[in-house]
Amino acid sequence: MTIQTVSTNTSYGGVQGVYRHASQATGTDMTFSVYVPPHAQGAQLPVVWYLSGLTCTHANVTEKGEFRKACAELGLIFVAPDTSPRGPDVPGDANNAYDFGLGAGFYVDATEAPFSRNYRMWSYVTDELPKLVAENFPVDAKRQSVMGHSMGGHGALTVALRNPHRFRAASAFAPIVAPSLVPWGIKALTGYLGPNKDIWRSHDTVALIEDGAKFSGFLVDVGEADNFLKEQLRPELLQAACAKANIPLTLRRQAGYDHSYYFISTFMGDHLHWHAERLKG
């Protein structure tokens, strides 16, 4: 698989790149960013995958996430995919709503027409893009972790729970922990996967834990001033599910913080240091 370099910039001694490729999974061109920290020639480095939230592209965290200084210090590759397929022939929400369709792929493989043709983000972020990155960057495939924000927090936690042997760590900022129970998730899962709620369970963090999925532990930050906290995010459901399943969870409620990248960038360094501890060796 070949990639096209869109841009590269030197940052903290490493290289921040943006790349494009033709995706077999989505049937579209896809753009993603990769930060490679300074490293010795021939070294293979641990990689942190970052899944973004509703309305985002790869660019939001790349431009606002403030991750490069910590990644350079810790020797971490940081990969940020897009959130959905894009292009003039890609179907979106009929009413151009922000929470479905373009920018809102929800990290599932759609089975419902017309979305099943392009919206195969689960396959993209768990299979196609990891292979592409491994072929083109100095990644140590045995040392991977995943994190995300909001819809991407949902994606990160479900990816980790369904691939516990691939990922050593998983964390999230303001994740949608029970999409089967909240408006954002109900709309997306119905539209992409149909009305059978049993099928939704494999893309619902709380449901996966209830059904026996395990992981080594999670770090989750939520902002107490987040307008979506009570209706869409519901971190208390994750807390209860992890407690019942004996899955370690560090849930931090940050006073005064909202849903924005001001919140994410403030605690990004904490998360990356937490990941780095688990990616050593």
PDB file of C-alpha atoms in Angstrom:
ATOM      1  CA  MET A   1       0.000   0.000   0.000  1.00  0.00           C
ATOM      2  CA  THR A   2       1.360   3.401  -0.964  1.00  0.00           C
ATOM      3  CA  ILE A   3       0.896   6.727   0.741  1.00  0.00           C
ATOM      4  CA  GLN A   4       1.145  10.297  -0.491  1.00  0.00           C
ATOM      5  CA  THR A   5       2.853  12.864   1.709  1.00  0.00           C
ATOM      6  CA  VAL A   6       0.655  15.938   2.112  1.00  0.00           C
ATOM      7  CA  SER A   7       2.983  17.828   4.454  1.00  0.00           C
ATOM      8  CA  THR A   8       5.837  17.380   6.920  1.00  0.00           C
ATOM      9  CA  ASN A   9       7.068  19.711   9.640  1.00  0.00           C
ATOM     10  CA  THR A  10       9.858  19.394  12.177  1.00  0.00           C
ATOM     11  CA  SER A  11       8.655  19.594  15.780  1.00  0.00           C
ATOM     12  CA  TYR A  12      10.603  18.870  18.990  1.00  0.00           C
ATOM     13  CA  GLY A  13      13.243  17.174  16.872  1.00  0.00           C
ATOM     14  CA  GLY A  14      10.749  14.771  15.301  1.00  0.00           C
ATOM     15  CA  VAL A  15       8.558  14.898  12.200  1.00  0.00           C
ATOM     16  CA  GLN A  16       4.880  15.727  12.113  1.00  0.00           C
ATOM     17  CA  GLY A  17       3.491  14.411   8.855  1.00  0.00           C
ATOM     18  CA  VAL A  18       0.109  14.374   7.160  1.00  0.00           C
ATOM     19  CA  TYR A  19      -0.509  11.621   4.605  1.00  0.00           C
ATOM     20  CA  ARG A  20      -3.167  10.457   2.170  1.00  0.00           C
ATOM     21  CA  HIS A  21      -3.898   7.069   0.641  1.00  0.00           C
ATOM     22  CA  ALA A  22      -6.583   5.218  -1.287  1.00  0.00           C
ATOM     23  CA  SER A  23      -8.457   3.091   1.236  1.00  0.00           C
ATOM     24  CA  GLN A  24      -9.809  -0.296   0.257  1.00  0.00           C
ATOM     25  CA  ALA A  25     -11.904  -0.382   3.430  1.00  0.00           C
ATOM     26  CA  THR A  26     -13.815   2.839   2.754  1.00  0.00           C
ATOM     27  CA  GLY A  27     -13.499   3.071  -1.021  1.00  0.00           C
ATOM     28  CA  THR A  28     -12.288   6.655  -0.649  1.00  0.00           C
ATOM     29  CA  ASP A  29      -9.099   8.588  -0.167  1.00  0.00           C
ATOM     30  CA  MET A  30      -8.295   8.855   3.547  1.00  0.00           C
ATOM     31  CA  THR A  31      -6.042  11.368   5.289  1.00  0.00           C
ATOM     32  CA  PHE A  32      -4.216  10.725   8.563  1.00  0.00           C
ATOM     33  CA  SER A  33      -1.400  12.257  10.578  1.00  0.00           C
ATOM     34  CA  VAL A  34       1.659  10.649  12.169  1.00  0.00           C
ATOM     35  CA  TYR A  35       4.156  12.196  14.555  1.00  0.00           C
ATOM     36  CA  VAL A  36       7.474  10.331  14.699  1.00  0.00           C
ATOM     37  CA  PRO A  37       9.718  11.484  17.566  1.00  0.00           C
ATOM     38  CA  PRO A  38      13.506  11.754  17.305  1.00  0.00           C
ATOM     39  CA  HIS A  39      15.024   8.283  17.519  1.00  0.00           C
ATOM     40  CA  ALA A  40      18.108   6.249  16.773  1.00  0.00           C
ATOM     41  CA  GLN A  41      18.427   4.835  13.271  1.00  0.00           C
ATOM     42  CA  GLY A  42      16.854   1.389  13.089  1.00  0.00           C
ATOM     43  CA  ALA A  43      14.884   1.790  16.322  1.00  0.00           C
ATOM     44  CA  GLN A  44      11.298   0.545  16.518  1.00  0.00           C
ATOM     45  CA  LEU A  45       9.030   2.718  18.613  1.00  0.00           C
ATOM     46  CA  PRO A  46       5.790   2.203  20.523  1.00  0.00           C
ATOM     47  CA  VAL A  47       2.707   3.721  18.923  1.00  0.00           C
ATOM     48  CA  VAL A  48      -0.307   5.491  20.398  1.00  0.00           C
ATOM     49  CA  TRP A  49      -3.466   5.572  18.275  1.00  0.00           C
ATOM     50  CA  TYR A  50      -5.764   8.553  18.787  1.00  0.00           C
ATOM     51  CA  LEU A  51      -9.403   8.401  17.663  1.00  0.00           C
ATOM     52  CA  SER A  52     -11.136  11.752  17.316  1.00  0.00           C
ATOM     53  CA  GLY A  53     -14.682  12.842  18.062  1.00  0.00           C
ATOM     54  CA  LEU A  54     -17.750  14.073  16.221  1.00  0.00           C
ATOM     55  CA  THR A  55     -17.175  16.667  13.463  1.00  0.00           C
ATOM     56  CA  CYS A  56     -13.402  16.160  13.636  1.00  0.00           C
ATOM     57  CA  THR A  57     -10.798  15.128  11.092  1.00  0.00           C
ATOM     58  CA  HIS A  58      -7.194  14.121  11.719  1.00  0.00           C
ATOM     59  CA  ALA A  59      -6.422  17.838  11.927  1.00  0.00           C
ATOM     60  CA  ASN A  60      -8.124  18.724  15.215  1.00  0.00           C
ATOM     61  CA  VAL A  61      -5.811  16.817  17.517  1.00  0.00           C
ATOM     62  CA  THR A  62      -2.835  17.385  15.225  1.00  0.00           C
ATOM     63  CA  GLU A  63      -3.235  21.144  15.520  1.00  0.00           C
ATOM     64  CA  LYS A  64      -4.709  21.493  19.030  1.00  0.00           C
ATOM     65  CA  GLY A  65      -3.788  18.367  20.989  1.00  0.00           C
ATOM     66  CA  GLU A  66      -0.369  19.515  22.252  1.00  0.00           C
ATOM     67  CA  PHE A  67       0.982  15.955  22.245  1.00  0.00           C
ATOM     68  CA  ARG A  68       4.309  16.369  20.437  1.00  0.00           C
ATOM     69  CA  LYS A  69       6.484  17.568  23.333  1.00  0.00           C
ATOM     70  CA  ALA A  70       5.489  14.578  25.481  1.00  0.00           C
ATOM     71  CA  CYS A  71       5.795  12.151  22.559  1.00  0.00           C
ATOM     72  CA  ALA A  72       9.289  13.454  21.777  1.00  0.00           C
ATOM     73  CA  GLU A  73      10.356  13.056  25.411  1.00  0.00           C
ATOM     74  CA  LEU A  74       8.783   9.616  25.775  1.00  0.00           C
ATOM     75  CA  GLY A  75       9.680   8.217  22.341  1.00  0.00           C
ATOM     76  CA  LEU A  76       6.090   7.634  21.209  1.00  0.00           C
ATOM     77  CA  ILE A  77       4.709   7.588  17.677  1.00  0.00           C
ATOM     78  CA  PHE A  78       1.293   9.275  17.610  1.00  0.00           C
ATOM     79  CA  VAL A  79      -1.196   8.370  14.850  1.00  0.00           C
ATOM     80  CA  ALA A  80      -4.451  10.247  14.232  1.00  0.00           C
ATOM     81  CA  PRO A  81      -6.869   8.877  11.606  1.00  0.00           C
ATOM     82  CA  ASP A  82      -9.894  10.655  10.203  1.00  0.00           C
ATOM     83  CA  THR A  83     -13.306   9.970  11.760  1.00  0.00           C
ATOM     84  CA  SER A  84     -15.198   8.936   8.625  1.00  0.00           C
ATOM     85  CA  PRO A  85     -14.898   8.493   4.868  1.00  0.00           C
ATOM     86  CA  ARG A  86     -15.212  11.658   2.798  1.00  0.00           C
ATOM     87  CA  GLY A  87     -15.866  12.606  -0.798  1.00  0.00           C
ATOM     88  CA  PRO A  88     -18.601  13.859  -3.129  1.00  0.00           C
ATOM     89  CA  ASP A  89     -20.145  10.395  -3.497  1.00  0.00           C
ATOM     90  CA  VAL A  90     -20.099   9.503   0.215  1.00  0.00           C
ATOM     91  CA  PRO A  91     -23.589   9.636   1.757  1.00  0.00           C
ATOM     92  CA  GLY A  92     -24.112  11.833   4.779  1.00  0.00           C
ATOM     93  CA  ASP A  93     -26.990  12.780   7.038  1.00  0.00           C
ATOM     94  CA  ALA A  94     -30.109  13.734   5.091  1.00  0.00           C
ATOM     95  CA  ASN A  95     -30.454  16.910   7.151  1.00  0.00           C
ATOM     96  CA  ASN A  96     -26.717  17.657   7.291  1.00  0.00           C
ATOM     97  CA  ALA A  97     -26.689  17.040  11.040  1.00  0.00           C
ATOM     98  CA  TYR A  98     -23.309  17.001  12.750  1.00  0.00           C
ATOM     99  CA  ASP A  99     -23.842  13.746  14.657  1.00  0.00           C
ATOM    100  CA  PHE A 100     -24.281  11.300  11.784  1.00  0.00           C
ATOM    101  CA  GLY A 101     -22.591  10.690   8.448  1.00  0.00           C
ATOM    102  CA  LEU A 102     -19.613  12.802   7.427  1.00  0.00           C
ATOM    103  CA  GLY A 103     -17.342  13.361  10.414  1.00  0.00           C
ATOM    104  CA  ALA A 104     -19.339  10.885  12.494  1.00  0.00           C
ATOM    105  CA  GLY A 105     -18.356   7.373  11.459  1.00  0.00           C
ATOM    106  CA  PHE A 106     -18.560   6.029  15.043  1.00  0.00           C
ATOM    107  CA  TYR A 107     -15.806   3.466  14.323  1.00  0.00           C
ATOM    108  CA  VAL A 108     -18.181   0.751  13.119  1.00  0.00           C
ATOM    109  CA  ASP A 109     -18.554  -1.188   9.872  1.00  0.00           C
ATOM    110  CA  ALA A 110     -21.972  -0.125   8.617  1.00  0.00           C
ATOM    111  CA  THR A 111     -24.346  -2.816   7.416  1.00  0.00           C
ATOM    112  CA  GLU A 112     -27.232  -0.538   6.407  1.00  0.00           C
ATOM    113  CA  ALA A 113     -27.575   0.973   2.934  1.00  0.00           C
ATOM    114  CA  PRO A 114     -26.352   3.355   1.671  1.00  0.00           C
ATOM    115  CA  PHE A 115     -23.704   3.653   4.409  1.00  0.00           C
ATOM    116  CA  SER A 116     -22.371   0.118   4.134  1.00  0.00           C
ATOM    117  CA  ARG A 117     -20.541   1.034   0.929  1.00  0.00           C
ATOM    118  CA  ASN A 118     -18.112   3.470   2.585  1.00  0.00           C
ATOM    119  CA  TYR A 119     -18.574   3.562   6.355  1.00  0.00           C
ATOM    120  CA  ARG A 120     -16.215   0.763   7.349  1.00  0.00           C
ATOM    121  CA  MET A 121     -14.252   2.642   9.966  1.00  0.00           C
ATOM    122  CA  TRP A 122     -13.833  -0.368  12.273  1.00  0.00           C
ATOM    123  CA  SER A 123     -11.955  -2.253   9.569  1.00  0.00           C
ATOM    124  CA  TYR A 124     -10.043   0.889   8.687  1.00  0.00           C
ATOM    125  CA  VAL A 125      -8.714   1.709  12.166  1.00  0.00           C
ATOM    126  CA  THR A 126      -8.180  -1.877  13.367  1.00  0.00           C
ATOM    127  CA  ASP A 127      -6.805  -3.483  10.200  1.00  0.00           C
ATOM    128  CA  GLU A 128      -6.045  -1.411   7.121  1.00  0.00           C
ATOM    129  CA  LEU A 129      -4.431   1.671   8.658  1.00  0.00           C
ATOM    130  CA  PRO A 130      -2.299  -0.262  11.193  1.00  0.00           C
ATOM    131  CA  LYS A 131      -0.849  -2.337   8.357  1.00  0.00           C
ATOM    132  CA  LEU A 132      -0.168   0.782   6.313  1.00  0.00           C
ATOM    133  CA  VAL A 133       1.512   2.566   9.220  1.00  0.00           C
ATOM    134  CA  ALA A 134       3.622  -0.498  10.050  1.00  0.00           C
ATOM    135  CA  GLU A 135       4.865  -0.630   6.460  1.00  0.00           C
ATOM    136  CA  ASN A 136       5.880   3.031   6.341  1.00  0.00           C
ATOM    137  CA  PHE A 137       6.943   4.059   9.852  1.00  0.00           C
ATOM    138  CA  PRO A 138       9.281   2.616  12.550  1.00  0.00           C
ATOM    139  CA  VAL A 139       6.513   1.032  14.607  1.00  0.00           C
ATOM    140  CA  ASP A 140       6.967  -1.723  17.174  1.00  0.00           C
ATOM    141  CA  ALA A 141       3.734  -3.650  16.633  1.00  0.00           C
ATOM    142  CA  LYS A 142       4.130  -5.377  19.997  1.00  0.00           C
ATOM    143  CA  ARG A 143       3.855  -2.044  21.811  1.00  0.00           C
ATOM    144  CA  GLN A 144       0.597  -0.359  20.887  1.00  0.00           C
ATOM    145  CA  SER A 145      -1.986   1.602  22.842  1.00  0.00           C
ATOM    146  CA  VAL A 146      -5.151   3.518  21.978  1.00  0.00           C
ATOM    147  CA  MET A 147      -6.882   6.649  23.203  1.00  0.00           C
ATOM    148  CA  GLY A 148      -9.654   8.929  22.016  1.00  0.00           C
ATOM    149  CA  HIS A 149     -12.100  11.753  22.660  1.00  0.00           C
ATOM    150  CA  SER A 150     -15.909  11.610  22.867  1.00  0.00           C
ATOM    151  CA  MET A 151     -17.006   9.466  19.879  1.00  0.00           C
ATOM    152  CA  GLY A 152     -13.327   8.544  19.608  1.00  0.00           C
ATOM    153  CA  GLY A 153     -13.282   7.657  23.295  1.00  0.00           C
ATOM    154  CA  HIS A 154     -16.089   5.218  22.516  1.00  0.00           C
ATOM    155  CA  GLY A 155     -13.970   3.914  19.652  1.00  0.00           C
ATOM    156  CA  ALA A 156     -10.798   3.589  21.720  1.00  0.00           C
ATOM    157  CA  LEU A 157     -12.425   1.705  24.588  1.00  0.00           C
ATOM    158  CA  THR A 158     -14.304  -0.706  22.320  1.00  0.00           C
ATOM    159  CA  VAL A 159     -11.216  -1.330  20.170  1.00  0.00           C
ATOM    160  CA  ALA A 160      -9.228  -2.134  23.319  1.00  0.00           C
ATOM    161  CA  LEU A 161     -11.883  -4.418  24.797  1.00  0.00           C
ATOM    162  CA  ARG A 162     -12.158  -6.383  21.564  1.00  0.00           C
ATOM    163  CA  ASN A 163      -8.380  -6.534  21.016  1.00  0.00           C
ATOM    164  CA  PRO A 164      -6.898  -6.867  24.520  1.00  0.00           C
ATOM    165  CA  HIS A 165      -3.824  -8.737  23.322  1.00  0.00           C
ATOM    166  CA  ARG A 166      -2.897  -6.049  20.793  1.00  0.00           C
ATOM    167  CA  PHE A 167      -3.159  -2.990  23.020  1.00  0.00           C
ATOM    168  CA  ARG A 168      -1.264  -2.545  26.268  1.00  0.00           C
ATOM    169  CA  ALA A 169      -3.187   0.552  27.373  1.00  0.00           C
ATOM    170  CA  ALA A 170      -6.387   2.462  26.624  1.00  0.00           C
ATOM    171  CA  SER A 171      -7.575   5.849  27.805  1.00  0.00           C
ATOM    172  CA  ALA A 172     -10.210   8.388  26.894  1.00  0.00           C
ATOM    173  CA  PHE A 173     -11.286  11.988  27.219  1.00  0.00           C
ATOM    174  CA  ALA A 174     -15.050  12.418  27.711  1.00  0.00           C
ATOM    175  CA  PRO A 175     -15.970   9.080  26.079  1.00  0.00           C
ATOM    176  CA  ILE A 176     -19.448   7.992  25.028  1.00  0.00           C
ATOM    177  CA  VAL A 177     -19.374   4.873  27.205  1.00  0.00           C
ATOM    178  CA  ALA A 178     -22.854   3.482  26.515  1.00  0.00           C
ATOM    179  CA  PRO A 179     -23.918   4.540  22.994  1.00  0.00           C
ATOM    180  CA  SER A 180     -26.853   2.120  23.087  1.00  0.00           C
ATOM    181  CA  LEU A 181     -28.434   4.288  25.780  1.00  0.00           C
ATOM    182  CA  VAL A 182     -27.760   7.873  24.671  1.00  0.00           C
ATOM    183  CA  PRO A 183     -29.060  10.023  21.772  1.00  0.00           C
ATOM    184  CA  TRP A 184     -25.787  10.286  19.842  1.00  0.00           C
ATOM    185  CA  GLY A 185     -25.219   6.557  19.941  1.00  0.00           C
ATOM    186  CA  ILE A 186     -28.798   5.482  19.307  1.00  0.00           C
ATOM    187  CA  LYS A 187     -28.947   7.630  16.170  1.00  0.00           C
ATOM    188  CA  ALA A 188     -25.590   6.396  14.866  1.00  0.00           C
ATOM    189  CA  LEU A 189     -25.968   2.710  15.684  1.00  0.00           C
ATOM    190  CA  THR A 190     -29.492   2.596  14.235  1.00  0.00           C
ATOM    191  CA  GLY A 191     -28.357   4.330  11.065  1.00  0.00           C
ATOM    192  CA  TYR A 192     -25.233   2.254  10.529  1.00  0.00           C
ATOM    193  CA  LEU A 193     -26.143  -1.133  12.023  1.00  0.00           C
ATOM    194  CA  GLY A 194     -29.944  -1.242  11.947  1.00  0.00           C
ATOM    195  CA  PRO A 195     -32.506  -1.562  14.761  1.00  0.00           C
ATOM    196  CA  ASN A 196     -31.323  -4.840  16.331  1.00  0.00           C
ATOM    197  CA  LYS A 197     -29.840  -3.706  19.642  1.00  0.00           C
ATOM    198  CA  ASP A 198     -28.130  -7.059  20.192  1.00  0.00           C
ATOM    199  CA  ILE A 199     -25.830  -6.175  17.281  1.00  0.00           C
ATOM    200  CA  TRP A 200     -25.026  -2.829  18.899  1.00  0.00           C
ATOM    201  CA  ARG A 201     -23.516  -4.492  21.967  1.00  0.00           C
ATOM    202  CA  SER A 202     -20.191  -5.214  20.280  1.00  0.00           C
ATOM    203  CA  HIS A 203     -19.761  -1.439  19.805  1.00  0.00           C
ATOM    204  CA  ASP A 204     -20.828  -0.392  23.305  1.00  0.00           C
ATOM    205  CA  THR A 205     -18.164  -0.251  26.034  1.00  0.00           C
ATOM    206  CA  VAL A 206     -20.521  -0.904  28.940  1.00  0.00           C
ATOM    207  CA  ALA A 207     -22.299  -3.720  27.074  1.00  0.00           C
ATOM    208  CA  LEU A 208     -18.994  -5.349  26.108  1.00  0.00           C
ATOM    209  CA  ILE A 209     -17.924  -5.365  29.754  1.00  0.00           C
ATOM    210  CA  GLU A 210     -21.302  -6.744  30.821  1.00  0.00           C
ATOM    211  CA  ASP A 211     -20.872  -9.495  28.216  1.00  0.00           C
ATOM    212  CA  GLY A 212     -17.487 -10.513  29.616  1.00  0.00           C
ATOM    213  CA  ALA A 213     -14.877  -8.476  27.738  1.00  0.00           C
ATOM    214  CA  LYS A 214     -11.786  -7.698  29.811  1.00  0.00           C
ATOM    215  CA  PHE A 215      -8.944  -5.218  29.716  1.00  0.00           C
ATOM    216  CA  SER A 216      -6.003  -4.411  31.977  1.00  0.00           C
ATOM    217  CA  GLY A 217      -7.416  -1.046  33.005  1.00  0.00           C
ATOM    218  CA  PHE A 218      -8.550   2.358  31.769  1.00  0.00           C
ATOM    219  CA  LEU A 219      -7.736   6.008  32.417  1.00  0.00           C
ATOM    220  CA  VAL A 220     -10.693   8.325  31.742  1.00  0.00           C
ATOM    221  CA  ASP A 221     -10.969  12.084  32.208  1.00  0.00           C
ATOM    222  CA  VAL A 222     -14.245  13.988  32.034  1.00  0.00           C
ATOM    223  CA  GLY A 223     -14.867  17.694  32.532  1.00  0.00           C
ATOM    224  CA  GLU A 224     -17.445  18.637  35.122  1.00  0.00           C
ATOM    225  CA  ALA A 225     -18.434  21.649  32.989  1.00  0.00           C
ATOM    226  CA  ASP A 226     -19.006  19.442  29.915  1.00  0.00           C
ATOM    227  CA  ASN A 227     -22.462  20.209  28.482  1.00  0.00           C
ATOM    228  CA  PHE A 228     -22.733  16.608  27.242  1.00  0.00           C
ATOM    229  CA  LEU A 229     -21.758  14.905  30.498  1.00  0.00           C
ATOM    230  CA  LYS A 230     -25.156  13.905  31.853  1.00  0.00           C
ATOM    231  CA  GLU A 231     -27.062  13.124  28.646  1.00  0.00           C
ATOM    232  CA  GLN A 232     -24.475  11.743  26.217  1.00  0.00           C
ATOM    233  CA  LEU A 233     -21.374  10.594  28.135  1.00  0.00           C
ATOM    234  CA  ARG A 234     -22.655   9.079  31.403  1.00  0.00           C
ATOM    235  CA  PRO A 235     -19.302   8.029  32.908  1.00  0.00           C
ATOM    236  CA  GLU A 236     -21.045   6.624  35.975  1.00  0.00           C
ATOM    237  CA  LEU A 237     -22.214   3.697  33.823  1.00  0.00           C
ATOM    238  CA  LEU A 238     -18.608   2.828  32.965  1.00  0.00           C
ATOM    239  CA  GLN A 239     -17.625   3.176  36.602  1.00  0.00           C
ATOM    240  CA  ALA A 240     -20.339   0.737  37.684  1.00  0.00           C
ATOM    241  CA  ALA A 241     -19.569  -1.764  34.906  1.00  0.00           C
ATOM    242  CA  CYS A 242     -15.818  -1.763  35.628  1.00  0.00           C
ATOM    243  CA  ALA A 243     -16.413  -2.152  39.374  1.00  0.00           C
ATOM    244  CA  LYS A 244     -18.671  -5.150  38.807  1.00  0.00           C
ATOM    245  CA  ALA A 245     -16.220  -6.762  36.369  1.00  0.00           C
ATOM    246  CA  ASN A 246     -13.109  -5.972  38.440  1.00  0.00           C
ATOM    247  CA  ILE A 247     -11.561  -3.930  35.636  1.00  0.00           C
ATOM    248  CA  PRO A 248      -9.288  -1.198  37.058  1.00  0.00           C
ATOM    249  CA  LEU A 249     -10.598   2.260  36.165  1.00  0.00           C
ATOM    250  CA  THR A 250      -9.115   5.622  37.035  1.00  0.00           C
ATOM    251  CA  LEU A 251     -11.986   8.055  36.446  1.00  0.00           C
ATOM    252  CA  ARG A 252     -11.024  11.688  36.999  1.00  0.00           C
ATOM    253  CA  ARG A 253     -13.676  14.422  37.099  1.00  0.00           C
ATOM    254  CA  GLN A 254     -11.951  17.679  36.255  1.00  0.00           C
ATOM    255  CA  ALA A 255     -13.621  20.748  37.753  1.00  0.00           C
ATOM    256  CA  GLY A 256     -14.246  23.637  35.362  1.00  0.00           C
ATOM    257  CA  TYR A 257     -13.319  21.797  32.149  1.00  0.00           C
ATOM    258  CA  ASP A 258     -15.634  21.389  29.167  1.00  0.00           C
ATOM    259  CA  HIS A 259     -15.684  19.147  26.070  1.00  0.00           C
ATOM    260  CA  SER A 260     -13.148  21.114  24.041  1.00  0.00           C
ATOM    261  CA  TYR A 261      -9.495  20.754  23.097  1.00  0.00           C
ATOM    262  CA  TYR A 262      -8.632  23.147  25.914  1.00  0.00           C
ATOM    263  CA  PHE A 263      -9.622  20.240  28.168  1.00  0.00           C
ATOM    264  CA  ILE A 264      -7.901  17.566  26.061  1.00  0.00           C
ATOM    265  CA  SER A 265      -4.628  19.453  25.660  1.00  0.00           C
ATOM    266  CA  THR A 266      -4.472  20.160  29.401  1.00  0.00           C
ATOM    267  CA  PHE A 267      -4.437  16.471  30.302  1.00  0.00           C
ATOM    268  CA  MET A 268      -2.841  15.026  27.160  1.00  0.00           C
ATOM    269  CA  GLY A 269       0.569  14.860  28.812  1.00  0.00           C
ATOM    270  CA  ASP A 270      -0.849  12.918  31.768  1.00  0.00           C
ATOM    271  CA  HIS A 271      -2.358  10.372  29.422  1.00  0.00           C
ATOM    272  CA  LEU A 272       0.776   9.966  27.336  1.00  0.00           C
ATOM    273  CA  HIS A 273       2.943   9.422  30.392  1.00  0.00           C
ATOM    274  CA  TRP A 274       0.397   6.838  31.600  1.00  0.00           C
ATOM    275  CA  HIS A 275       0.574   5.089  28.219  1.00  0.00           C
ATOM    276  CA  ALA A 276       4.358   5.219  28.129  1.00  0.00           C
ATOM    277  CA  GLU A 277       4.618   3.422  31.472  1.00  0.00           C
ATOM    278  CA  ARG A 278       2.575   0.561  30.029  1.00  0.00           C
ATOM    279  CA  LEU A 279       4.434   0.513  26.710  1.00  0.00           C
ATOM    280  CA  LYS A 280       7.889   0.061  28.176  1.00  0.00           C
ATOM    281  CA  GLY A 281       9.875  -3.084  27.450  1.00  0.00           C
TER     282      GLY A 281
END
